[in-house]
Coordinates of C-alpha atoms in Angstrom, one line a residue:
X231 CA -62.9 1.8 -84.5
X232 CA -63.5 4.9 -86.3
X233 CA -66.0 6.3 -84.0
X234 CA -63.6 5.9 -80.8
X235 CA -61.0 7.4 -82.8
X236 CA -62.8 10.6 -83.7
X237 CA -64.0 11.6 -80.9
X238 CA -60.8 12.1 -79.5
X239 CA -60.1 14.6 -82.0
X240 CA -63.5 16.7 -82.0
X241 CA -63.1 16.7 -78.2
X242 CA -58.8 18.0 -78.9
X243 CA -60.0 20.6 -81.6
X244 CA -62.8 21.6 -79.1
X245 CA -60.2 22.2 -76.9
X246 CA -58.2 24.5 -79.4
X247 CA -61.4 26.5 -80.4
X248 CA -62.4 27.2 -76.8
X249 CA -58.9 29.0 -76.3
X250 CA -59.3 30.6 -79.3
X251 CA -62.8 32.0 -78.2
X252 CA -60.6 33.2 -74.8
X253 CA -58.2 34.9 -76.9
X254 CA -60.7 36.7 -78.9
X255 CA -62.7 37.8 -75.9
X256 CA -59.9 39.1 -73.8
X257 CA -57.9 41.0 -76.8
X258 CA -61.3 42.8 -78.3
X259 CA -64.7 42.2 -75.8
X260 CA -63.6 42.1 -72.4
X261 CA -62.8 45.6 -72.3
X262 CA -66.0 46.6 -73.0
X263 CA -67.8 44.4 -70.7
X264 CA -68.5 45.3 -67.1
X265 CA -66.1 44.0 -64.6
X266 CA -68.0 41.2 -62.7
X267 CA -69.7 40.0 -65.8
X268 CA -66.1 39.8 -67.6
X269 CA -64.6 37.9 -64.5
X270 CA -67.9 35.4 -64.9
X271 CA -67.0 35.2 -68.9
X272 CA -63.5 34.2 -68.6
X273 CA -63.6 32.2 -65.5
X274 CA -66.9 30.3 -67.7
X275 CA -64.2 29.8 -70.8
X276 CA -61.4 28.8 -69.2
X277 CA -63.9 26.1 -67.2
X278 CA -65.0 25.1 -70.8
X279 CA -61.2 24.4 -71.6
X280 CA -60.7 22.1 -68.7
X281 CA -64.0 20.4 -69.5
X282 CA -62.8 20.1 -73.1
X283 CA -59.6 18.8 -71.9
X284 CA -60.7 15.9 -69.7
X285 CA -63.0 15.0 -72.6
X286 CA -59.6 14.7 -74.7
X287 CA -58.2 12.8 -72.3
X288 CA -60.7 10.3 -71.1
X289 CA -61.8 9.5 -75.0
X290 CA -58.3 9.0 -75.8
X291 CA -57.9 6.8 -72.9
X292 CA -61.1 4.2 -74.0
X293 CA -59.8 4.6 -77.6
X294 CA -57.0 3.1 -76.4
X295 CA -58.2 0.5 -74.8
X296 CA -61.2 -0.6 -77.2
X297 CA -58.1 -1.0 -79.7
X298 CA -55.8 -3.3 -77.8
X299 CA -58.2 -5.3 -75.9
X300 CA -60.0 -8.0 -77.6
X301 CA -63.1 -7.1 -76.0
X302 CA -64.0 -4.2 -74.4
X303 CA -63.2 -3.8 -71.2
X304 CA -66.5 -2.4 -69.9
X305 CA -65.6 -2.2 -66.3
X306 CA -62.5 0.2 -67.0
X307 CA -64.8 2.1 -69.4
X308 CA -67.3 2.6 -66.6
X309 CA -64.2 3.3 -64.2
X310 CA -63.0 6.3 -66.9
X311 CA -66.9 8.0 -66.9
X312 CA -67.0 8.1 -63.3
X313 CA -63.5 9.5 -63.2
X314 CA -64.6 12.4 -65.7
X315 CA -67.9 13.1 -63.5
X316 CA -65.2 13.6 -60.9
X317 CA -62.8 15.8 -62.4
X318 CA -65.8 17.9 -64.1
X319 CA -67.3 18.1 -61.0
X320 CA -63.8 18.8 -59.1
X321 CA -62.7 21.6 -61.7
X322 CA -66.3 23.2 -61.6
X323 CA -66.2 23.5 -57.8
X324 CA -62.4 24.6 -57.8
X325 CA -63.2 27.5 -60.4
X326 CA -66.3 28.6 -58.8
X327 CA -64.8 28.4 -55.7
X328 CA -61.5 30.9 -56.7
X329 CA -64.0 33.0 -58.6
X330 CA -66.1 34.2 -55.7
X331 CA -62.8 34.1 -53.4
X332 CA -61.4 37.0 -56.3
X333 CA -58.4 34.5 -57.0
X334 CA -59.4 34.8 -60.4
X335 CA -55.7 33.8 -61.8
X336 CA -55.6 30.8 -60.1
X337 CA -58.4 29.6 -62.5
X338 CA -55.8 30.2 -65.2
X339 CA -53.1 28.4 -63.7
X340 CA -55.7 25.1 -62.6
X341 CA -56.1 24.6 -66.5
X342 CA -52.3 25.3 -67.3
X343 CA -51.7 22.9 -64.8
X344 CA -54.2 20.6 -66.1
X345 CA -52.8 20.4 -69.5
X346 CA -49.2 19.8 -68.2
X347 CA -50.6 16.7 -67.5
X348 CA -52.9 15.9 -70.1
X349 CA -50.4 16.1 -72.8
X350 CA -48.2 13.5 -70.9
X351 CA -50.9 10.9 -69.9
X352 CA -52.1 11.1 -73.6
X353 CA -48.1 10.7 -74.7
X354 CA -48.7 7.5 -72.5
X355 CA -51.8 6.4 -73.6
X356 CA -49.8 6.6 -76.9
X357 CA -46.8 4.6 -76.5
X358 CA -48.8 2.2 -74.7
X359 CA -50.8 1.5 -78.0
X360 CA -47.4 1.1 -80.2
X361 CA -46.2 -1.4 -78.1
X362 CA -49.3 -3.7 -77.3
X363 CA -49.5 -3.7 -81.2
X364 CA -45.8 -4.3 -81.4
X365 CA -46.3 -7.3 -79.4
X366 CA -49.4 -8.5 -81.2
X367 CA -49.7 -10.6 -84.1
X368 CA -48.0 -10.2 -87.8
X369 CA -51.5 -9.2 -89.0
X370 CA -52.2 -6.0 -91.4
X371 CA -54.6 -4.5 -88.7
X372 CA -51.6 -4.6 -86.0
X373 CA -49.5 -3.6 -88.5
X374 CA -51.6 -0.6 -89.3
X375 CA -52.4 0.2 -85.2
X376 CA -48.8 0.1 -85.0
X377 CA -48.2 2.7 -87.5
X378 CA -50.7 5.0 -85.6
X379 CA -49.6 4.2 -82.3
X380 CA -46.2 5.3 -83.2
X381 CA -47.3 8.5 -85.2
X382 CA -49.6 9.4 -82.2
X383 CA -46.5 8.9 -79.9
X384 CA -44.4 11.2 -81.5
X385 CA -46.6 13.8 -82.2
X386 CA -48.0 13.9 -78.0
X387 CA -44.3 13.5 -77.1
X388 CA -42.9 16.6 -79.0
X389 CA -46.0 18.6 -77.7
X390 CA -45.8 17.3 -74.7
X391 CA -42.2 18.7 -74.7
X392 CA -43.1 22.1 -75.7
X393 CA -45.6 22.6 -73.5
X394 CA -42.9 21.7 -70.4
X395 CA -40.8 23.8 -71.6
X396 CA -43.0 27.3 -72.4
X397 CA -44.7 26.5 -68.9
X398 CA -41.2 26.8 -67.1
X399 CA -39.0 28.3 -69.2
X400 CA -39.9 31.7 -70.0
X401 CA -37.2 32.6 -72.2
X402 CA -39.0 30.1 -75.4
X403 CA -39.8 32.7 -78.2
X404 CA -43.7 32.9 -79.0
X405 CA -42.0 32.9 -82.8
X406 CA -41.1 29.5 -82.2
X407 CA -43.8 27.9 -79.9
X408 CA -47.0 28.6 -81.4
X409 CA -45.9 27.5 -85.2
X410 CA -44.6 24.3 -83.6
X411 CA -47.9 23.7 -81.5
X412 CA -49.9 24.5 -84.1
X413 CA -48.1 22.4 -86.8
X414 CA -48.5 19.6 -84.4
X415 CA -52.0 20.1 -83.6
X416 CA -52.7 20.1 -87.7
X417 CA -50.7 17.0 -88.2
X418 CA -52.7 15.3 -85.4
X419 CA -56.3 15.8 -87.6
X420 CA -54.0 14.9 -90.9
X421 CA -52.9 11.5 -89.4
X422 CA -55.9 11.1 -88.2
X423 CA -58.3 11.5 -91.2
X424 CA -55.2 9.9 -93.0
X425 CA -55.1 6.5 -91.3
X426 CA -59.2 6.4 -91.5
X427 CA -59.5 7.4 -95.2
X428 CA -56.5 3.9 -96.0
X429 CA -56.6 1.3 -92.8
X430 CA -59.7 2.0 -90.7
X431 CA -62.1 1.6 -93.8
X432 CA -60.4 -1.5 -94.6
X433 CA -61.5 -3.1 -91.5
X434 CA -64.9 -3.6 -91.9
X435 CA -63.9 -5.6 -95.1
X436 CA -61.7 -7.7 -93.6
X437 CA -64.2 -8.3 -90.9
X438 CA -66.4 -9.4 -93.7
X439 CA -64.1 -12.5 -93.9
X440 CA -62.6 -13.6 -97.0
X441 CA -65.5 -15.8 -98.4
X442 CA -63.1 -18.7 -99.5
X443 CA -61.7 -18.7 -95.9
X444 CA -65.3 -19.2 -95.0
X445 CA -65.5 -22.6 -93.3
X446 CA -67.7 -25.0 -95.1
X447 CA -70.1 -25.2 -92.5
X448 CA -70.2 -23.6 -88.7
X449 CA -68.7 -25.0 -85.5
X450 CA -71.1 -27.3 -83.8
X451 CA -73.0 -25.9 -80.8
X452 CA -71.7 -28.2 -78.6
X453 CA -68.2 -27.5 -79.2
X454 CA -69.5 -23.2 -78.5
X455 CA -70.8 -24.3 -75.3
X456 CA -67.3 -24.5 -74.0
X457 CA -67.2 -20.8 -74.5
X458 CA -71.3 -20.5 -72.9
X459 CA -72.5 -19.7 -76.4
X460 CA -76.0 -19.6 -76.5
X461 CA -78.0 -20.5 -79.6
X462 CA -79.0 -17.3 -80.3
X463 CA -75.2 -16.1 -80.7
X464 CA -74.4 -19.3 -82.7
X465 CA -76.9 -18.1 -85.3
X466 CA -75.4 -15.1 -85.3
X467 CA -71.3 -17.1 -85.9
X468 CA -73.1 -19.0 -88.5
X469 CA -74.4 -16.1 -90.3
X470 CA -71.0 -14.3 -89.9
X471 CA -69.3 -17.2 -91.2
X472 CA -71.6 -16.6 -94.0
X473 CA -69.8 -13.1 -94.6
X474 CA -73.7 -11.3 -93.5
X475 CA -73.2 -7.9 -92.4
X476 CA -74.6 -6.4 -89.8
X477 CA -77.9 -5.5 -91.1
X478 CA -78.0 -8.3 -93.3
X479 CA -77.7 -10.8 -90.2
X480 CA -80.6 -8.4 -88.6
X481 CA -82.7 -8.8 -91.0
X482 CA -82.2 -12.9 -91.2
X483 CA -83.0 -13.3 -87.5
X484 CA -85.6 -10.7 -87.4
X485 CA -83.9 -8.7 -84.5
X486 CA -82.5 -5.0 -84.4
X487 CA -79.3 -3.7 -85.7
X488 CA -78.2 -2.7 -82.2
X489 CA -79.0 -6.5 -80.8
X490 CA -77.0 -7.6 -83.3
X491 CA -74.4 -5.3 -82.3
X492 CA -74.9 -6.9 -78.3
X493 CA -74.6 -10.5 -79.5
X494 CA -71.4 -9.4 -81.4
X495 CA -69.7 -7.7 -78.4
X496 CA -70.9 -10.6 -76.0
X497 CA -69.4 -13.3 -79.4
X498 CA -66.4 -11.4 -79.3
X499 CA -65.9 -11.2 -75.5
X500 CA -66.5 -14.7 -75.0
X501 CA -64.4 -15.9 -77.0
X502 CA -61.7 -13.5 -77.3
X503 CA -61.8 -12.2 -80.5
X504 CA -61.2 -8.6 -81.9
X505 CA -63.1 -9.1 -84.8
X506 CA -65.0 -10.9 -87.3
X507 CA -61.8 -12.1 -89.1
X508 CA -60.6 -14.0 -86.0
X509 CA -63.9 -15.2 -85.3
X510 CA -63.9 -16.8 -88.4
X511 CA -60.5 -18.5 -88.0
X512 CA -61.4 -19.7 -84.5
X513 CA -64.7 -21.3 -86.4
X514 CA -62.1 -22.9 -88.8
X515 CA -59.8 -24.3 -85.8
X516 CA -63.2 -25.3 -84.0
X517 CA -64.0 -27.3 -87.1
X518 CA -60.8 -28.8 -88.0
X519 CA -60.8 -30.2 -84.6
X520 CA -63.6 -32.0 -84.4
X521 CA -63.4 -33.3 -87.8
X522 CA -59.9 -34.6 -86.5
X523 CA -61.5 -36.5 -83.5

């Protein structure tokens, strides 16, 4: 999960250090720059924001929805690219368009619009993740999605908030807003790194499988082929059940690290798992039953 949960946050910080860059060229380099080539420069930036801000978005989005689904849902994943390749393209047309018609503020106010709507769908996004792992089971890794979801929802609300209010109220002092936004905007990266550094690196262990959970020996194929198992994939459930990593299981079966990674997803997605730990515990039920019959 780690990897769909950064990228979220390079794409957000992106986002900050592109209006930085805007702020630095209009206060000290626009002035000396001539006129067309400084409308070109800014209109370029302020582009690069909007890009960096659909990035946010859309990543956030799959994040999302690679951490509440059990397996990923491919065809919404596809749905969000093509929906980015839109927007980008959209955006790109829309700026160059108002450039060349000399409506050069109307550039500005597309990507203050854009982010007045960002920060809401990403406050969304948010909630939506606290309570699919409210409603999930009593497990630690809920439990520790949980904890994010709700820190994530908080943090995208109250910006969410202030960003309302300074684009419609004009009376919020600058003394006020920017510390705010920018405390907010730190404490995302902190719970971010945070939650990585104690839950998300404890995942991977528990995927492991407690070895004395381990089922004494695999499901039998035929009971898989009710979920279309192939024996390939079975190989790969025994050798999980085993407590292999990755790499280790690659190595067994004399395959890639990245098929193994394939017949992992297509595992998971067949039967419904999130991870290895619930793989294993379907195995157990899979055995218990037919030793019971």
């Amino acid at each position: 999960m780690t990897e769909s949960l950064i990228s979220p946050l390079l794409y957000y910080n992106l986002w900050i250090l592109v209006w930085l860059v805007l702020q630095f060229v209009e206060t000290l380099l626009l002035s000396s720059l001539p006129p067309l080539l400084g409308r070109i420069l800014v209109a370029g930036i302020i582009w690069t924001s909007m890009l960096a801000a659909i990035l946010w978005g859309s990543s956030y989005l799959s994040f999302t929805l690679r951490a509440i689904h059990a397996a990923h849902p491919l065809d919404q994943l596809r749905r969000i690219q093509k929906g980015v390749l839109i927007m980008v393209g959209v955006t790109a047309l829309a700026s160059a368009a108002l450039l060349l018609s000399g409506l050069d503020a109307w550039i500005r106010l597309l990507s203050r619009g854009l982010a007045s709507l960002i920060f809401p769908a990403v406050a969304v996004f948010s909630l939506r993740l606290l309570l699919s792992a409210h409603q999930r089971e009593d497990t630690d890794s809920w439990r520790n999605l949980k904890l994010l979801g709700a820190a994530y929802s908080l943090i995208f609300l109250t910006l969410t908030a202030l960003v309302w209010w300074n684009r419609f109220s004009p009376t919020i002092p600058r003394t006020i807003y920017i510390p705010l936004t920018v405390g907010l905007e730190i404490l995302y990266n902190l719970v971010t790194v945070l939650w990585i550094h104690l839950f998300d690196r404890k995942l991977p262990a528990q995927d492991a499988a407690d070895p004395a959970a381990l089922p004494s020996r695999p499901a039998p194929q035929a009971t898989l082929n009710g979920f279309g198992i192939s024996k390939r994939e079975s190989e790969v459930i025994q050798l999980i059940c085993q407590g292999r990593t990755n790499q280790e299981i690659a190595d067994a079966l004399f395959i890639s690290l990245k098929t193994v990674k394939d017949h992992n997803y297509r595992i998971f997605q067949k039967t419904g798992v999130r991870n290895r730990v619930e793989l294993v515990q379907l195995a157990q039920e899979l055995l218990k039953s037919e030793q019971a019959g």
